[in-house]
Amino acid sequence: YRTLLESTKPIVAAVHGYALGGGCNLVMSADLAIAADNAVFGYPELKVGLAATAVTPTLVHQIGRKAAFELLTLCENINAERALALGMINRIVPKDDLLQEARRVAEQLAGFNHDALWMTKRTIQRTAAMTPLEALEMAGDAALVMRVYGH
């Protein structure tokens, strides 16, 4: 998961069917997640006696402590609509349109300046753990770097 989070390229997940446990965390580690209307998400680890320690940091960071606690301890699968409401995915499409929409989004991202896209991704990642003031200062520094290097 760390490799996905540290990738300089945006990662687009296309989810069809079940994304459980580590598969669900792969979706959570992607930059954008598009789910088919039949997608199901969940963390069943506790049911088989495993602590979900590997997936916990990403989940808590992205959807909050209470929602993460609910998913990880009750082990109830959720549908795409609930995943969207929790912020686990970006959008839902009919299952027959999933790959076409994921390709469209990936091609749109690929059409942007790579350095600017990478800087945007990196700024989003870094500011997520900062105070608003720290984030503003860091974003200003990033904008200065982009201007200095002509992007």
Short mmCIF file of C-alpha atoms in Angstrom, two decimals:
data_model
loop_
_atom_site.label_atom_id
_atom_site.label_comp_id
_atom_site.label_asym_id
_atom_site.label_seq_id
_atom_site.Cartn_x
_atom_site.Cartn_y
_atom_site.Cartn_z
CA TYR A 1 0.00 0.00 0.00
CA ARG A 2 2.87 2.34 0.76
CA THR A 3 4.12 2.01 -2.82
CA LEU A 4 0.74 3.15 -4.13
CA LEU A 5 0.61 6.05 -1.71
CA GLU A 6 4.13 7.15 -2.68
CA SER A 7 3.67 6.76 -6.44
CA THR A 8 4.39 9.90 -8.44
CA LYS A 9 1.68 8.91 -10.90
CA PRO A 10 -2.00 9.05 -10.03
CA ILE A 11 -3.56 5.66 -9.35
CA VAL A 12 -7.13 5.04 -10.57
CA ALA A 13 -8.95 2.05 -9.09
CA ALA A 14 -11.83 0.39 -10.92
CA VAL A 15 -13.87 -1.78 -8.54
CA HIS A 16 -16.25 -4.49 -9.72
CA GLY A 17 -17.68 -7.09 -7.36
CA TYR A 18 -16.08 -7.66 -3.96
CA ALA A 19 -13.20 -5.62 -2.52
CA LEU A 20 -12.60 -7.10 0.91
CA GLY A 21 -9.72 -6.81 3.38
CA GLY A 22 -6.49 -6.04 1.57
CA GLY A 23 -8.41 -5.54 -1.68
CA CYS A 24 -10.48 -2.85 -0.03
CA ASN A 25 -7.30 -1.22 1.26
CA LEU A 26 -5.88 -1.17 -2.27
CA VAL A 27 -8.95 0.84 -3.25
CA MET A 28 -8.38 3.15 -0.28
CA SER A 29 -4.75 3.64 -1.34
CA ALA A 30 -5.70 4.74 -4.87
CA ASP A 31 -5.96 8.43 -5.72
CA LEU A 32 -9.33 8.00 -7.43
CA ALA A 33 -11.71 5.09 -7.06
CA ILE A 34 -14.55 4.37 -9.44
CA ALA A 35 -16.92 1.58 -8.45
CA ALA A 36 -19.46 -0.39 -10.38
CA ASP A 37 -22.95 -0.28 -8.97
CA ASN A 38 -22.51 -3.89 -7.81
CA ALA A 39 -19.30 -3.26 -5.82
CA VAL A 40 -19.12 -4.46 -2.22
CA PHE A 41 -16.54 -3.31 0.32
CA GLY A 42 -15.56 -4.66 3.71
CA TYR A 43 -12.98 -5.82 6.19
CA PRO A 44 -13.71 -9.38 7.39
CA GLU A 45 -10.38 -9.91 9.19
CA LEU A 46 -11.81 -9.90 12.72
CA LYS A 47 -14.26 -12.69 11.79
CA VAL A 48 -11.33 -15.04 11.27
CA GLY A 49 -9.41 -13.89 14.32
CA LEU A 50 -7.07 -11.41 12.64
CA ALA A 51 -6.49 -7.84 13.74
CA ALA A 52 -6.75 -5.48 10.76
CA THR A 53 -3.63 -3.55 11.71
CA ALA A 54 -2.25 -3.24 8.17
CA VAL A 55 -5.35 -1.52 6.84
CA THR A 56 -6.20 0.59 9.89
CA PRO A 57 -3.93 3.63 9.30
CA THR A 58 -5.15 4.26 5.76
CA LEU A 59 -8.77 3.73 6.69
CA VAL A 60 -8.72 5.94 9.80
CA HIS A 61 -6.88 8.68 7.93
CA GLN A 62 -9.36 8.73 5.06
CA ILE A 63 -12.77 8.11 6.63
CA GLY A 64 -12.26 8.89 10.32
CA ARG A 65 -11.97 6.93 13.53
CA LYS A 66 -15.64 6.10 14.12
CA ALA A 67 -16.41 4.94 10.59
CA ALA A 68 -13.18 2.91 10.53
CA PHE A 69 -14.04 1.34 13.88
CA GLU A 70 -17.47 0.36 12.58
CA LEU A 71 -16.12 -1.25 9.40
CA LEU A 72 -13.21 -3.03 11.08
CA THR A 73 -15.03 -4.35 14.16
CA LEU A 74 -18.52 -5.15 12.93
CA CYS A 75 -17.19 -6.81 9.76
CA GLU A 76 -20.32 -5.88 7.81
CA ASN A 77 -19.91 -5.45 4.08
CA ILE A 78 -21.15 -2.19 2.59
CA ASN A 79 -22.43 -1.36 -0.87
CA ALA A 80 -21.08 1.24 -3.26
CA GLU A 81 -23.55 3.90 -2.12
CA ARG A 82 -22.37 3.64 1.49
CA ALA A 83 -18.72 3.60 0.38
CA LEU A 84 -19.36 6.79 -1.60
CA ALA A 85 -21.02 8.43 1.41
CA LEU A 86 -18.00 7.54 3.58
CA GLY A 87 -15.56 8.92 1.02
CA MET A 88 -14.01 5.55 0.21
CA ILE A 89 -14.74 5.96 -3.51
CA ASN A 90 -15.22 8.93 -5.84
CA ARG A 91 -18.10 7.80 -8.03
CA ILE A 92 -20.41 4.95 -8.95
CA VAL A 93 -21.14 3.88 -12.52
CA PRO A 94 -23.19 1.06 -14.05
CA LYS A 95 -21.08 -2.11 -14.07
CA ASP A 96 -21.04 -2.22 -17.88
CA ASP A 97 -19.50 1.28 -18.00
CA LEU A 98 -16.82 0.75 -15.34
CA LEU A 99 -13.74 0.11 -17.48
CA GLN A 100 -14.67 2.76 -20.01
CA GLU A 101 -15.07 5.38 -17.25
CA ALA A 102 -11.85 4.34 -15.51
CA ARG A 103 -9.94 4.60 -18.81
CA ARG A 104 -11.51 7.99 -19.54
CA VAL A 105 -10.43 9.35 -16.16
CA ALA A 106 -6.94 7.86 -16.49
CA GLU A 107 -6.53 9.36 -19.97
CA GLN A 108 -7.71 12.74 -18.70
CA LEU A 109 -5.07 12.65 -15.96
CA ALA A 110 -2.41 11.48 -18.42
CA GLY A 111 -3.10 14.54 -20.56
CA PHE A 112 -1.98 16.97 -17.86
CA ASN A 113 1.56 18.22 -17.29
CA HIS A 114 3.27 15.39 -15.34
CA ASP A 115 5.20 17.70 -13.00
CA ALA A 116 2.15 19.80 -12.13
CA LEU A 117 0.05 16.68 -11.56
CA TRP A 118 2.74 15.13 -9.37
CA MET A 119 3.09 18.35 -7.37
CA THR A 120 -0.68 18.48 -6.88
CA LYS A 121 -0.78 14.85 -5.72
CA ARG A 122 2.15 15.37 -3.38
CA THR A 123 0.65 18.54 -1.93
CA ILE A 124 -2.65 16.77 -1.26
CA GLN A 125 -0.86 13.89 0.46
CA ARG A 126 1.33 16.10 2.61
CA THR A 127 -1.33 18.62 3.63
CA ALA A 128 -3.70 15.91 4.83
CA ALA A 129 -1.68 15.59 8.05
CA MET A 130 -1.02 19.31 8.58
CA THR A 131 -2.76 22.15 10.31
CA PRO A 132 -4.44 24.60 7.91
CA LEU A 133 -1.66 27.17 8.46
CA GLU A 134 1.11 24.62 7.82
CA ALA A 135 -0.74 23.47 4.70
CA LEU A 136 -1.01 27.02 3.34
CA GLU A 137 2.70 27.61 3.91
CA MET A 138 3.65 24.33 2.23
CA ALA A 139 1.31 24.96 -0.72
CA GLY A 140 2.84 28.41 -1.18
CA ASP A 141 6.31 26.86 -1.21
CA ALA A 142 5.17 24.31 -3.81
CA ALA A 143 3.70 27.05 -6.01
CA LEU A 144 6.98 28.95 -5.82
CA VAL A 145 8.94 25.87 -6.89
CA MET A 146 6.63 25.37 -9.88
CA ARG A 147 7.10 29.02 -10.94
CA VAL A 148 10.87 28.89 -10.54
CA TYR A 149 11.12 25.80 -12.71
CA GLY A 150 8.81 27.23 -15.37
CA HIS A 151 5.73 25.04 -14.94
#
